[in-house]
Each structure stands twice: as C-alpha cells, then as structure tokens.
mmCIF file of C-alpha atoms in Angstrom:
data_model
loop_
_atom_site.group_PDB
_atom_site.id
_atom_site.type_symbol
_atom_site.label_atom_id
_atom_site.label_comp_id
_atom_site.label_asym_id
_atom_site.label_seq_id
_atom_site.Cartn_x
_atom_site.Cartn_y
_atom_site.Cartn_z
ATOM 1 C CA MET A 17 -0.067 0.095 0.228
ATOM 2 C CA SER A 18 1.502 3.430 -1.246
ATOM 3 C CA GLN A 19 1.813 6.574 1.579
ATOM 4 C CA SER A 20 -0.829 7.763 0.147
ATOM 5 C CA GLU A 21 -2.932 4.945 -0.113
ATOM 6 C CA GLN A 22 -2.516 4.503 3.651
ATOM 7 C CA PRO A 23 -6.019 5.724 6.189
ATOM 8 C CA GLY A 24 -6.224 8.301 7.371
ATOM 9 C CA VAL A 25 -2.326 9.993 5.455
ATOM 10 C CA ILE A 26 -5.253 13.277 3.988
ATOM 11 C CA MET A 27 -6.778 13.896 6.355
ATOM 12 C CA ALA A 28 -2.956 13.865 8.427
ATOM 13 C CA CYS A 29 -0.846 16.242 5.976
ATOM 14 C CA GLU A 30 -4.730 18.571 6.296
ATOM 15 C CA MET A 31 -4.007 18.930 9.975
ATOM 16 C CA ALA A 32 -0.308 19.092 9.478
ATOM 17 C CA GLU A 33 -0.793 22.212 7.235
ATOM 18 C CA GLN A 34 -3.155 24.320 9.808
ATOM 19 C CA PRO A 35 0.190 26.200 11.315
ATOM 20 C CA ALA A 36 1.348 27.693 7.163
ATOM 21 C CA ILE A 37 -2.082 28.506 6.638
ATOM 22 C CA LEU A 38 -2.546 30.973 10.018
ATOM 23 C CA ARG A 39 0.462 32.463 8.964
ATOM 24 C CA ARG A 40 -0.774 33.087 5.139
ATOM 25 C CA ILE A 41 -4.338 34.382 6.076
ATOM 26 C CA LEU A 42 -1.790 36.738 8.797
ATOM 27 C CA THR A 43 0.760 38.036 6.079
ATOM 28 C CA GLU A 44 -1.427 38.117 2.896
ATOM 29 C CA GLY A 45 -4.966 37.300 3.671
ATOM 30 C CA ALA A 46 -5.502 39.777 6.045
ATOM 31 C CA ASP A 47 -5.732 43.409 4.763
ATOM 32 C CA ALA A 48 -8.359 41.365 2.298
ATOM 33 C CA VAL A 49 -10.419 40.893 4.904
ATOM 34 C CA ARG A 50 -9.924 44.082 7.466
ATOM 35 C CA GLU A 51 -11.317 46.119 3.263
ATOM 36 C CA THR A 52 -14.141 43.841 3.513
ATOM 37 C CA ALA A 53 -15.260 44.587 6.919
ATOM 38 C CA ALA A 54 -14.904 48.458 6.526
ATOM 39 C CA ALA A 55 -16.843 48.601 3.758
ATOM 40 C CA VAL A 56 -19.339 46.434 5.623
ATOM 41 C CA ALA A 57 -19.467 48.745 8.740
ATOM 42 C CA ALA A 58 -19.805 51.837 6.252
ATOM 43 C CA ARG A 59 -23.467 50.217 6.078
ATOM 44 C CA ARG A 60 -23.687 49.723 9.778
ATOM 45 C CA PRO A 61 -26.176 47.214 10.248
ATOM 46 C CA ARG A 62 -27.571 47.142 13.462
ATOM 47 C CA PHE A 63 -28.185 43.063 13.143
ATOM 48 C CA VAL A 64 -26.110 39.822 11.985
ATOM 49 C CA LEU A 65 -28.275 36.371 10.490
ATOM 50 C CA LEU A 66 -25.764 33.885 10.261
ATOM 51 C CA SER A 67 -26.255 30.580 7.838
ATOM 52 C CA ALA A 68 -23.774 27.153 7.160
ATOM 53 C CA ARG A 69 -24.408 23.879 7.626
ATOM 54 C CA GLY A 70 -21.718 21.284 9.597
ATOM 55 C CA THR A 71 -18.370 21.956 10.052
ATOM 56 C CA SER A 72 -19.329 25.687 8.899
ATOM 57 C CA ASP A 73 -22.429 26.431 11.097
ATOM 58 C CA ASN A 74 -19.540 25.841 13.955
ATOM 59 C CA ALA A 75 -17.198 28.159 13.232
ATOM 60 C CA ALA A 76 -20.885 30.612 12.558
ATOM 61 C CA LEU A 77 -21.214 29.988 16.157
ATOM 62 C CA TYR A 78 -18.564 31.186 17.058
ATOM 63 C CA ALA A 79 -18.690 34.810 15.289
ATOM 64 C CA LYS A 80 -22.034 34.922 17.080
ATOM 65 C CA TYR A 81 -19.747 34.878 20.157
ATOM 66 C CA LEU A 82 -17.432 37.093 19.080
ATOM 67 C CA LEU A 83 -19.502 40.219 17.291
ATOM 68 C CA GLU A 84 -22.141 39.745 20.137
ATOM 69 C CA ILE A 85 -19.074 40.018 22.885
ATOM 70 C CA ARG A 86 -16.686 41.789 20.491
ATOM 71 C CA ARG A 87 -19.064 44.148 18.820
ATOM 72 C CA GLY A 88 -22.090 44.170 20.043
ATOM 73 C CA LEU A 89 -24.157 43.719 17.840
ATOM 74 C CA PRO A 90 -27.187 40.883 18.566
ATOM 75 C CA CYS A 91 -27.804 38.020 16.343
ATOM 76 C CA GLY A 92 -28.942 35.056 14.932
ATOM 77 C CA LEU A 93 -29.062 31.781 13.138
ATOM 78 C CA VAL A 94 -30.904 31.452 10.322
ATOM 79 C CA SER A 95 -33.067 28.228 10.013
ATOM 80 C CA MET A 96 -32.800 28.053 6.207
ATOM 81 C CA SER A 97 -36.005 25.648 5.668
ATOM 82 C CA THR A 98 -38.273 28.706 6.386
ATOM 83 C CA VAL A 99 -36.799 30.300 3.057
ATOM 84 C CA THR A 100 -35.617 27.701 1.240
ATOM 85 C CA ALA A 101 -38.718 25.520 1.680
ATOM 86 C CA TYR A 102 -41.958 27.205 3.173
ATOM 87 C CA GLY A 103 -40.879 30.535 1.241
ATOM 88 C CA ALA A 104 -40.796 33.068 4.064
ATOM 89 C CA ARG A 105 -39.253 36.286 2.909
ATOM 90 C CA PRO A 106 -39.234 38.273 5.407
ATOM 91 C CA ASP A 107 -37.663 42.791 5.617
ATOM 92 C CA LEU A 108 -33.840 42.300 6.368
ATOM 93 C CA SER A 109 -33.131 45.623 5.895
ATOM 94 C CA ASP A 110 -30.602 46.268 8.490
ATOM 95 C CA VAL A 111 -29.197 42.798 8.584
ATOM 96 C CA LEU A 112 -25.490 41.818 8.177
ATOM 97 C CA PHE A 113 -26.100 38.101 6.383
ATOM 98 C CA VAL A 114 -22.896 35.707 6.747
ATOM 99 C CA THR A 115 -23.297 32.787 4.707
ATOM 100 C CA VAL A 116 -20.522 30.313 6.054
ATOM 101 C CA SER A 117 -19.475 27.681 3.582
ATOM 102 C CA GLN A 118 -16.226 25.885 2.908
ATOM 103 C CA SER A 119 -17.610 24.691 -0.594
ATOM 104 C CA GLY A 120 -20.027 28.035 -1.641
ATOM 105 C CA GLY A 121 -21.639 25.254 -3.196
ATOM 106 C CA SER A 122 -24.146 23.796 -1.256
ATOM 107 C CA PRO A 123 -27.605 24.687 -2.937
ATOM 108 C CA ASP A 124 -29.652 25.702 0.142
ATOM 109 C CA LEU A 125 -27.086 28.074 1.074
ATOM 110 C CA VAL A 126 -26.529 29.541 -2.604
ATOM 111 C CA SER A 127 -30.822 30.181 -2.288
ATOM 112 C CA SER A 128 -30.927 31.593 1.253
ATOM 113 C CA ALA A 129 -28.403 34.250 0.994
ATOM 114 C CA ARG A 130 -30.148 35.056 -2.899
ATOM 115 C CA ALA A 131 -33.297 35.954 -0.673
ATOM 116 C CA ALA A 132 -31.643 37.715 1.484
ATOM 117 C CA ARG A 133 -29.476 40.270 -0.755
ATOM 118 C CA GLU A 134 -33.220 41.048 -2.614
ATOM 119 C CA ALA A 135 -35.032 41.127 1.158
ATOM 120 C CA GLY A 136 -32.470 44.292 1.802
ATOM 121 C CA ALA A 137 -29.274 42.667 3.536
ATOM 122 C CA VAL A 138 -25.393 42.941 2.935
ATOM 123 C CA THR A 139 -24.883 40.034 2.530
ATOM 124 C CA LEU A 140 -21.069 38.113 3.495
ATOM 125 C CA ALA A 141 -19.794 35.000 2.075
ATOM 126 C CA VAL A 142 -16.736 33.481 4.376
ATOM 127 C CA THR A 143 -16.043 30.594 1.808
ATOM 128 C CA ASN A 144 -12.211 28.615 0.730
ATOM 129 C CA SER A 145 -13.623 28.826 -2.497
ATOM 130 C CA PRO A 146 -13.626 32.733 -4.542
ATOM 131 C CA ASP A 147 -15.167 31.072 -7.640
ATOM 132 C CA SER A 148 -18.824 29.132 -5.459
ATOM 133 C CA PRO A 149 -21.838 29.937 -6.521
ATOM 134 C CA LEU A 150 -21.944 31.356 -3.010
ATOM 135 C CA ALA A 151 -19.536 34.356 -3.468
ATOM 136 C CA ALA A 152 -21.435 35.192 -6.788
ATOM 137 C CA VAL A 153 -24.342 35.936 -5.405
ATOM 138 C CA SER A 154 -22.893 37.477 -2.401
ATOM 139 C CA GLU A 155 -22.030 41.196 -2.231
ATOM 140 C CA PHE A 156 -19.277 40.578 -0.352
ATOM 141 C CA HIS A 157 -16.702 37.757 -0.118
ATOM 142 C CA VAL A 158 -13.527 37.143 2.047
ATOM 143 C CA ASP A 159 -11.864 33.929 1.270
ATOM 144 C CA VAL A 160 -10.151 31.747 3.466
ATOM 145 C CA LEU A 161 -6.250 30.822 1.670
ATOM 146 C CA ALA A 162 -6.982 27.631 3.160
ATOM 147 C CA GLY A 163 -6.025 25.862 -0.348
ATOM 148 C CA PRO A 164 -7.790 22.669 -1.525
ATOM 149 C CA GLU A 165 -8.905 19.722 0.861
ATOM 150 C CA ARG A 166 -9.495 16.285 -0.631
ATOM 151 C CA ALA A 167 -9.953 14.632 3.067
ATOM 152 C CA LEU A 168 -13.673 14.231 3.629
ATOM 153 C CA PRO A 169 -13.004 16.061 7.280
ATOM 154 C CA ALA A 170 -13.345 19.718 7.717
ATOM 155 C CA THR A 171 -9.872 20.472 8.988
ATOM 156 C CA LYS A 172 -7.932 23.081 7.739
ATOM 157 C CA THR A 173 -10.673 24.815 6.640
ATOM 158 C CA TYR A 174 -12.535 25.122 10.293
ATOM 159 C CA THR A 175 -9.491 27.242 11.863
ATOM 160 C CA ALA A 176 -8.839 28.920 8.422
ATOM 161 C CA THR A 177 -12.372 29.683 8.855
ATOM 162 C CA LEU A 178 -12.162 30.841 12.510
ATOM 163 C CA LEU A 179 -9.377 33.058 11.679
ATOM 164 C CA ALA A 180 -11.207 34.928 9.292
ATOM 165 C CA LEU A 181 -13.840 35.956 10.237
ATOM 166 C CA TYR A 182 -11.848 36.756 13.634
ATOM 167 C CA LEU A 183 -10.298 39.804 11.923
ATOM 168 C CA PHE A 184 -13.217 40.136 10.152
ATOM 169 C CA VAL A 185 -14.734 41.371 13.552
ATOM 170 C CA GLU A 186 -11.975 43.301 14.344
ATOM 171 C CA GLY A 187 -11.936 44.935 10.825
ATOM 172 C CA LEU A 188 -15.998 46.236 11.820
ATOM 173 C CA ALA A 189 -14.325 48.704 14.688
ATOM 174 C CA GLY A 190 -11.312 48.966 12.871
ATOM 175 C CA GLY A 191 -9.137 46.838 14.586
ATOM 176 C CA GLU A 192 -6.202 44.669 12.993
ATOM 177 C CA GLY A 193 -6.692 41.216 15.169
ATOM 178 C CA ALA A 194 -2.736 41.935 17.192
ATOM 179 C CA ALA A 195 -4.203 38.522 19.210
ATOM 180 C CA ALA A 196 -4.327 36.109 16.319
ATOM 181 C CA GLY A 197 -0.251 36.943 15.816
ATOM 182 C CA VAL A 198 0.740 34.014 17.835
ATOM 183 C CA LEU A 199 -1.413 31.438 17.445
ATOM 184 C CA PRO A 200 0.610 29.970 14.049
ATOM 185 C CA ASP A 201 3.739 29.206 15.985
ATOM 186 C CA ARG A 202 1.307 27.526 18.703
ATOM 187 C CA ALA A 203 -0.508 25.325 16.554
ATOM 188 C CA ALA A 204 2.880 23.819 15.713
ATOM 189 C CA ALA A 205 3.718 23.346 18.872
ATOM 190 C CA VAL A 206 0.086 21.548 19.821
ATOM 191 C CA LEU A 207 0.010 19.463 16.243
ATOM 192 C CA ALA A 208 4.298 18.098 17.715
ATOM 193 C CA ARG A 209 2.319 16.324 20.512
ATOM 194 C CA GLN A 210 0.648 13.737 18.389
ATOM 195 C CA ASP A 211 2.200 11.034 20.796
ATOM 196 C CA GLU A 212 -0.169 12.540 23.876
ATOM 197 C CA ILE A 213 -3.312 12.196 22.090
ATOM 198 C CA ARG A 214 -2.878 8.901 20.421
ATOM 199 C CA ASP A 215 -2.680 7.642 24.284
ATOM 200 C CA LEU A 216 -5.503 9.245 25.073
ATOM 201 C CA ALA A 217 -7.507 7.239 21.820
ATOM 202 C CA ALA A 218 -5.999 3.929 23.529
ATOM 203 C CA ARG A 219 -7.729 4.796 26.117
ATOM 204 C CA TYR A 220 -11.008 5.358 23.701
ATOM 205 C CA ARG A 221 -10.751 3.474 21.136
ATOM 206 C CA PHE A 222 -13.863 1.429 22.726
ATOM 207 C CA ALA A 223 -15.848 4.479 23.852
ATOM 208 C CA GLU A 224 -19.639 4.019 23.179
ATOM 209 C CA ARG A 225 -20.815 7.503 23.602
ATOM 210 C CA MET A 226 -19.205 9.957 23.873
ATOM 211 C CA VAL A 227 -20.086 13.506 25.910
ATOM 212 C CA ILE A 228 -18.675 17.553 24.978
ATOM 213 C CA THR A 229 -19.008 20.207 26.568
ATOM 214 C CA SER A 230 -17.816 24.256 27.508
ATOM 215 C CA ARG A 231 -18.680 27.117 27.939
ATOM 216 C CA GLY A 232 -18.106 30.682 25.669
ATOM 217 C CA TYR A 233 -16.091 30.398 22.852
ATOM 218 C CA GLY A 234 -15.290 27.101 23.684
ATOM 219 C CA TYR A 235 -18.987 25.995 22.565
ATOM 220 C CA PRO A 236 -18.419 26.144 19.131
ATOM 221 C CA THR A 237 -14.763 24.198 19.905
ATOM 222 C CA ALA A 238 -16.661 21.236 21.837
ATOM 223 C CA LYS A 239 -19.516 20.386 18.752
ATOM 224 C CA GLU A 240 -16.749 20.930 15.625
ATOM 225 C CA ALA A 241 -14.892 18.299 18.017
ATOM 226 C CA ALA A 242 -18.101 16.319 17.838
ATOM 227 C CA LEU A 243 -18.905 15.869 14.497
ATOM 228 C CA LYS A 244 -15.327 15.116 14.152
ATOM 229 C CA LEU A 245 -15.539 11.864 16.492
ATOM 230 C CA MET A 246 -19.007 11.206 14.570
ATOM 231 C CA GLU A 247 -18.109 11.531 10.752
ATOM 232 C CA THR A 248 -14.523 9.570 10.889
ATOM 233 C CA SER A 249 -15.255 7.077 14.064
ATOM 234 C CA TYR A 250 -18.541 6.659 14.235
ATOM 235 C CA ILE A 251 -18.653 7.436 17.862
ATOM 236 C CA PRO A 252 -22.156 9.044 19.039
ATOM 237 C CA ALA A 253 -20.856 12.425 20.138
ATOM 238 C CA LEU A 254 -22.779 14.976 22.680
ATOM 239 C CA ALA A 255 -22.247 18.117 22.583
ATOM 240 C CA TYR A 256 -23.482 20.203 25.111
ATOM 241 C CA SER A 257 -23.024 23.993 26.726
ATOM 242 C CA GLY A 258 -21.996 23.512 30.427
ATOM 243 C CA ALA A 259 -25.008 24.923 31.269
ATOM 244 C CA ASP A 260 -27.473 23.168 29.070
ATOM 245 C CA LEU A 261 -25.775 20.126 30.375
ATOM 246 C CA LEU A 262 -26.671 20.575 34.182
ATOM 247 C CA HIS A 263 -30.505 20.735 32.928
ATOM 248 C CA GLY A 264 -31.574 16.953 32.382
ATOM 249 C CA PRO A 265 -27.946 15.258 30.069
ATOM 250 C CA LEU A 266 -26.000 15.509 33.406
ATOM 251 C CA ALA A 267 -28.339 12.854 34.202
ATOM 252 C CA MET A 268 -26.856 10.074 31.630
ATOM 253 C CA VAL A 269 -22.999 10.839 32.506
ATOM 254 C CA ASP A 270 -21.529 7.928 34.431
ATOM 255 C CA ASN A 271 -17.509 6.405 34.954
ATOM 256 C CA VAL A 272 -18.645 4.725 31.795
ATOM 257 C CA SER A 273 -18.605 7.201 28.917
ATOM 258 C CA PRO A 274 -15.696 9.646 28.825
ATOM 259 C CA VAL A 275 -16.616 13.202 28.846
ATOM 260 C CA ILE A 276 -14.133 16.059 27.393
ATOM 261 C CA ALA A 277 -14.678 19.129 28.849
ATOM 262 C CA VAL A 278 -12.937 21.910 27.052
ATOM 263 C CA VAL A 279 -11.752 24.822 29.431
ATOM 264 C CA PRO A 280 -11.098 28.110 27.390
ATOM 265 C CA ASP A 281 -8.628 29.591 29.275
ATOM 266 C CA GLY A 282 -10.535 33.247 30.635
ATOM 267 C CA ARG A 283 -13.995 33.824 31.732
ATOM 268 C CA GLY A 284 -15.354 30.802 29.805
ATOM 269 C CA GLY A 285 -13.307 28.574 31.853
ATOM 270 C CA GLU A 286 -14.551 30.472 35.397
ATOM 271 C CA VAL A 287 -18.193 29.705 34.335
ATOM 272 C CA LEU A 288 -17.053 26.205 33.376
ATOM 273 C CA ARG A 289 -16.297 25.114 36.845
ATOM 274 C CA PRO A 290 -19.327 23.867 38.721
ATOM 275 C CA VAL A 291 -20.241 22.405 36.095
ATOM 276 C CA LEU A 292 -16.519 20.026 36.175
ATOM 277 C CA ASP A 293 -17.500 20.197 39.816
ATOM 278 C CA ARG A 294 -20.491 18.640 39.410
ATOM 279 C CA LEU A 295 -18.729 16.280 36.588
ATOM 280 C CA ARG A 296 -16.678 14.987 39.234
ATOM 281 C CA GLY A 297 -19.205 14.191 41.589
ATOM 282 C CA ARG A 298 -20.833 11.451 38.930
ATOM 283 C CA GLY A 299 -17.561 9.768 38.619
ATOM 284 C CA ALA A 300 -17.050 11.018 35.582
ATOM 285 C CA ASP A 301 -14.591 9.632 33.197
ATOM 286 C CA LEU A 302 -13.384 13.341 33.134
ATOM 287 C CA CYS A 303 -10.844 14.791 30.495
ATOM 288 C CA VAL A 304 -9.847 18.341 30.223
ATOM 289 C CA LEU A 305 -7.928 20.562 27.255
ATOM 290 C CA GLY A 306 -6.681 23.815 28.483
ATOM 291 C CA PRO A 307 -4.613 25.442 31.155
ATOM 292 C CA ALA A 308 -2.506 23.251 33.740
ATOM 293 C CA GLU A 309 -4.347 24.153 37.004
ATOM 294 C CA ALA A 310 -7.513 22.703 34.812
ATOM 295 C CA VAL A 311 -6.016 19.937 33.596
ATOM 296 C CA ALA A 312 -4.311 18.891 36.769
ATOM 297 C CA ALA A 313 -7.963 18.291 38.422
ATOM 298 C CA ALA A 314 -8.919 16.289 36.114
ATOM 299 C CA SER A 315 -8.356 12.053 35.385
ATOM 300 C CA THR A 316 -6.459 12.840 32.100
ATOM 301 C CA GLY A 317 -6.307 15.916 30.282
ATOM 302 C CA PHE A 318 -4.180 17.762 27.639
ATOM 303 C CA VAL A 319 -2.340 21.616 28.237
ATOM 304 C CA LEU A 320 -3.174 24.029 25.862
ATOM 305 C CA PRO A 321 -0.576 26.734 25.527
ATOM 306 C CA THR A 322 -2.818 30.105 26.143
ATOM 307 C CA ASP A 323 -0.587 31.763 27.939
ATOM 308 C CA GLY A 324 -1.055 34.893 26.189
ATOM 309 C CA VAL A 325 -3.157 34.013 24.179
ATOM 310 C CA ALA A 326 -6.318 35.937 24.253
ATOM 311 C CA GLU A 327 -9.825 33.996 24.989
ATOM 312 C CA GLU A 328 -11.548 35.055 21.923
ATOM 313 C CA VAL A 329 -8.384 33.419 19.706
ATOM 314 C CA GLN A 330 -7.953 30.277 21.650
ATOM 315 C CA PRO A 331 -10.815 28.024 19.643
ATOM 316 C CA VAL A 332 -7.930 28.357 16.968
ATOM 317 C CA LEU A 333 -5.422 26.126 18.918
ATOM 318 C CA GLU A 334 -9.014 24.450 21.210
ATOM 319 C CA ILE A 335 -9.746 21.628 17.974
ATOM 320 C CA LEU A 336 -6.394 20.697 17.006
ATOM 321 C CA PRO A 337 -5.508 18.385 19.439
ATOM 322 C CA LEU A 338 -9.633 17.027 18.539
ATOM 323 C CA GLN A 339 -9.148 16.589 15.029
ATOM 324 C CA LEU A 340 -6.360 14.858 16.161
ATOM 325 C CA LEU A 341 -8.280 12.846 18.823
ATOM 326 C CA ALA A 342 -10.172 11.918 15.748
ATOM 327 C CA HIS A 343 -7.936 10.679 13.522
ATOM 328 C CA GLU A 344 -6.123 9.093 15.933
ATOM 329 C CA VAL A 345 -9.225 6.950 17.287
ATOM 330 C CA THR A 346 -10.855 6.288 13.649
ATOM 331 C CA ILE A 347 -7.228 4.851 12.895
ATOM 332 C CA ALA A 348 -7.080 2.780 16.074
ATOM 333 C CA ARG A 349 -10.612 1.107 15.247
ATOM 334 C CA GLY A 350 -9.786 0.017 11.689
ATOM 335 C CA GLN A 351 -11.201 2.784 9.971
ATOM 336 C CA ASP A 352 -11.113 5.038 7.831
ATOM 337 C CA PRO A 353 -10.957 9.070 8.276
ATOM 338 C CA ASP A 354 -10.011 10.170 4.941
ATOM 339 C CA ALA A 355 -13.097 8.891 3.078
ATOM 340 C CA PRO A 356 -15.418 8.531 5.792
ATOM 341 C CA ARG A 357 -18.909 6.363 4.918
ATOM 342 C CA ALA A 358 -22.434 8.203 3.319
ATOM 343 C CA LEU A 359 -20.614 11.232 2.943
ATOM 344 C CA ALA A 360 -20.093 13.534 -0.014
ATOM 345 C CA LYS A 361 -17.421 16.694 0.310
ATOM 346 C CA VAL A 362 -20.346 19.453 -1.440
ATOM 347 C CA THR A 363 -23.960 18.273 0.765
ATOM 348 C CA GLN A 364 -26.283 18.933 -1.464
ATOM 349 C CA THR A 365 -29.077 20.328 1.170
ATOM 350 C CA ARG A 366 -31.757 22.083 -0.701
#
C-alpha cells in the first residue's frame, strides 16, 4: 500500500498544514479581510444573521460569540428552510447576512443568501472557494485561503475560517486583530504533541458514547469536536454547553462514557468550573483540554498553550488536539478518516 493509500494520510497532511495556513492568512489575506470589514461597517448593520451547515455552522457559532461580545451586535442563526422550503421573505433591511461555507456550493446556502440580498440584507460569503456560486450571489466575500481540501472531514478549512471570521469582526471596528499573531507558532506546538493524543485515543478506542462540553468561546469547539468524532469514528458524541448539560443531560453521565471538557483560559473557563465539579461528583471519566491547573484536577487531559493568548482566539488552538483525537481514534478502530461512509465533500441540501 502506498503512503497516499494508507488510511488517514490525507487528513493527517491537511491537519499538519494548519500553522502555515494561519500564517498565510495573517500575512497575505488580512488586508483584504479588513477592507471588506470596513465596507460592511460603513453600511451600519444593526443585526446579524449567520447561515451555515455542518462544520461551517460551528464556525458561524464562533462568529456569533465574537459579534455579540466584541461588537455588541445581536445575532441569530438562520433556519434556512423557512426560506428554501416555506418561501418566507422577511424584511432584512439593516441586517448583515453572513453565509459560511467551505465549498460555497450547497443549494440551500446559495438560495438563502440570494433571498437575503433580495430582501435588503448586506450579504457576506465566507468560503474557501472565491469562484463558488455562493460568492457570486453575495455582495461581499472573504476567502479563507486554506487551499484545496481533499479529506472529507474539514480540518484546515475550519481553523482558517475561524481566523478569517475573527479578523473580520475585529475589522468592523477598525482593529487589526493583533491577538491572532501568536496562533501559527502555538498551533505548530500543539500539533507536534501527537504522541499524547495517541495515548488518549487508546483510552477511548472502545468508547460507545462520548459527551463534550464547554462554555463561551469554547462551546463551538465542543460542537465541532463532536462532529469530527461522529463523522470519522462513528462514535455517538453529544456536545452540550456546560449550562445546558446541567439542565437534564447530566443524568446520563456515569463512570463509563468519557466526558471531554474544553476549558477556555478566561471567563468561559471560570463559568465552567461548577460544571466540572458536578462531573467529578458523578464519577465521570473526565478529560480536560485547557490550562494546566484545570487539567491537573481531571482524570486525564491535554494542556493547551494558552498563556498570553486572548480567550477569543483560543478556539483556533482548542480544536487541534480534538482533530488529532478523531483521527487517531478512527485509525485505532480500523477505519479510514479520509473517507467516512455515506458522506460527500459538497452536501446537496435544499
């Protein structure tokens, strides 16, 4: 078997590209993102609607946190079927309508963006494909510059999209997004610790179910990690905000099913602490990804290099060990993470 035919080699190579892609965005793409942000800001939107599917939906949720916390703009996540299936045409005057899509090709995303523009919204497409139908129907476009992605699970396009969205949100207020400057080197440091993740994968190889939780900026990471585990290893992985976990789902936590907690180094981690206490009280097999002091209080974990990293850009680092975990667990279970069953790179939803 050639290297290119070995299970998971494509996904592994694309994960390894991420530090270079982050650096490319900062050096080659940031000015264009800031120019787009300035043009959008000049239109003075009062509300933001975010439209996406799958991995891009988790990136859009990250943008929601950024826009509400950093810019004070109220945001909502779009229910596309209200337009594509039911034909609703709401008045979207003074609304910024942001569609996030790796491929820019899904028909429902294109249709909803077109309808939003016709309804008076300022439309922005954030894609890895500047020549896509979505980019064509949107007034503005941000290219995440990740390059072609061949593995079915999105990895490098996810982190590239997070960084592009961060730069855009900062650019709305004339900021340069200086906090992101540390990300390429920190990302490389995380990805170099694959042996630690391989040990975790051996622990979770036979898991029948997993729960992943976080708060604040870390919540989109929890959702994206659950998606990666489900689509590659086929392990049912349930993602909950720490607050939602306490409102019922905590009852299913026991000492058998692993719980992964993504603990931001900042306010999100602070409000997650009572949840971690409750999980320990339930005897949960708890794995913590976060600062050293949070990891030390868990059954096992992975220390993230977040010293001096602003909380709002930590999600770019948080997802990396979880991408590696999905890859390694899948390999350990004898499956190929490059080509999960029943999936296509461009999903034709309507």
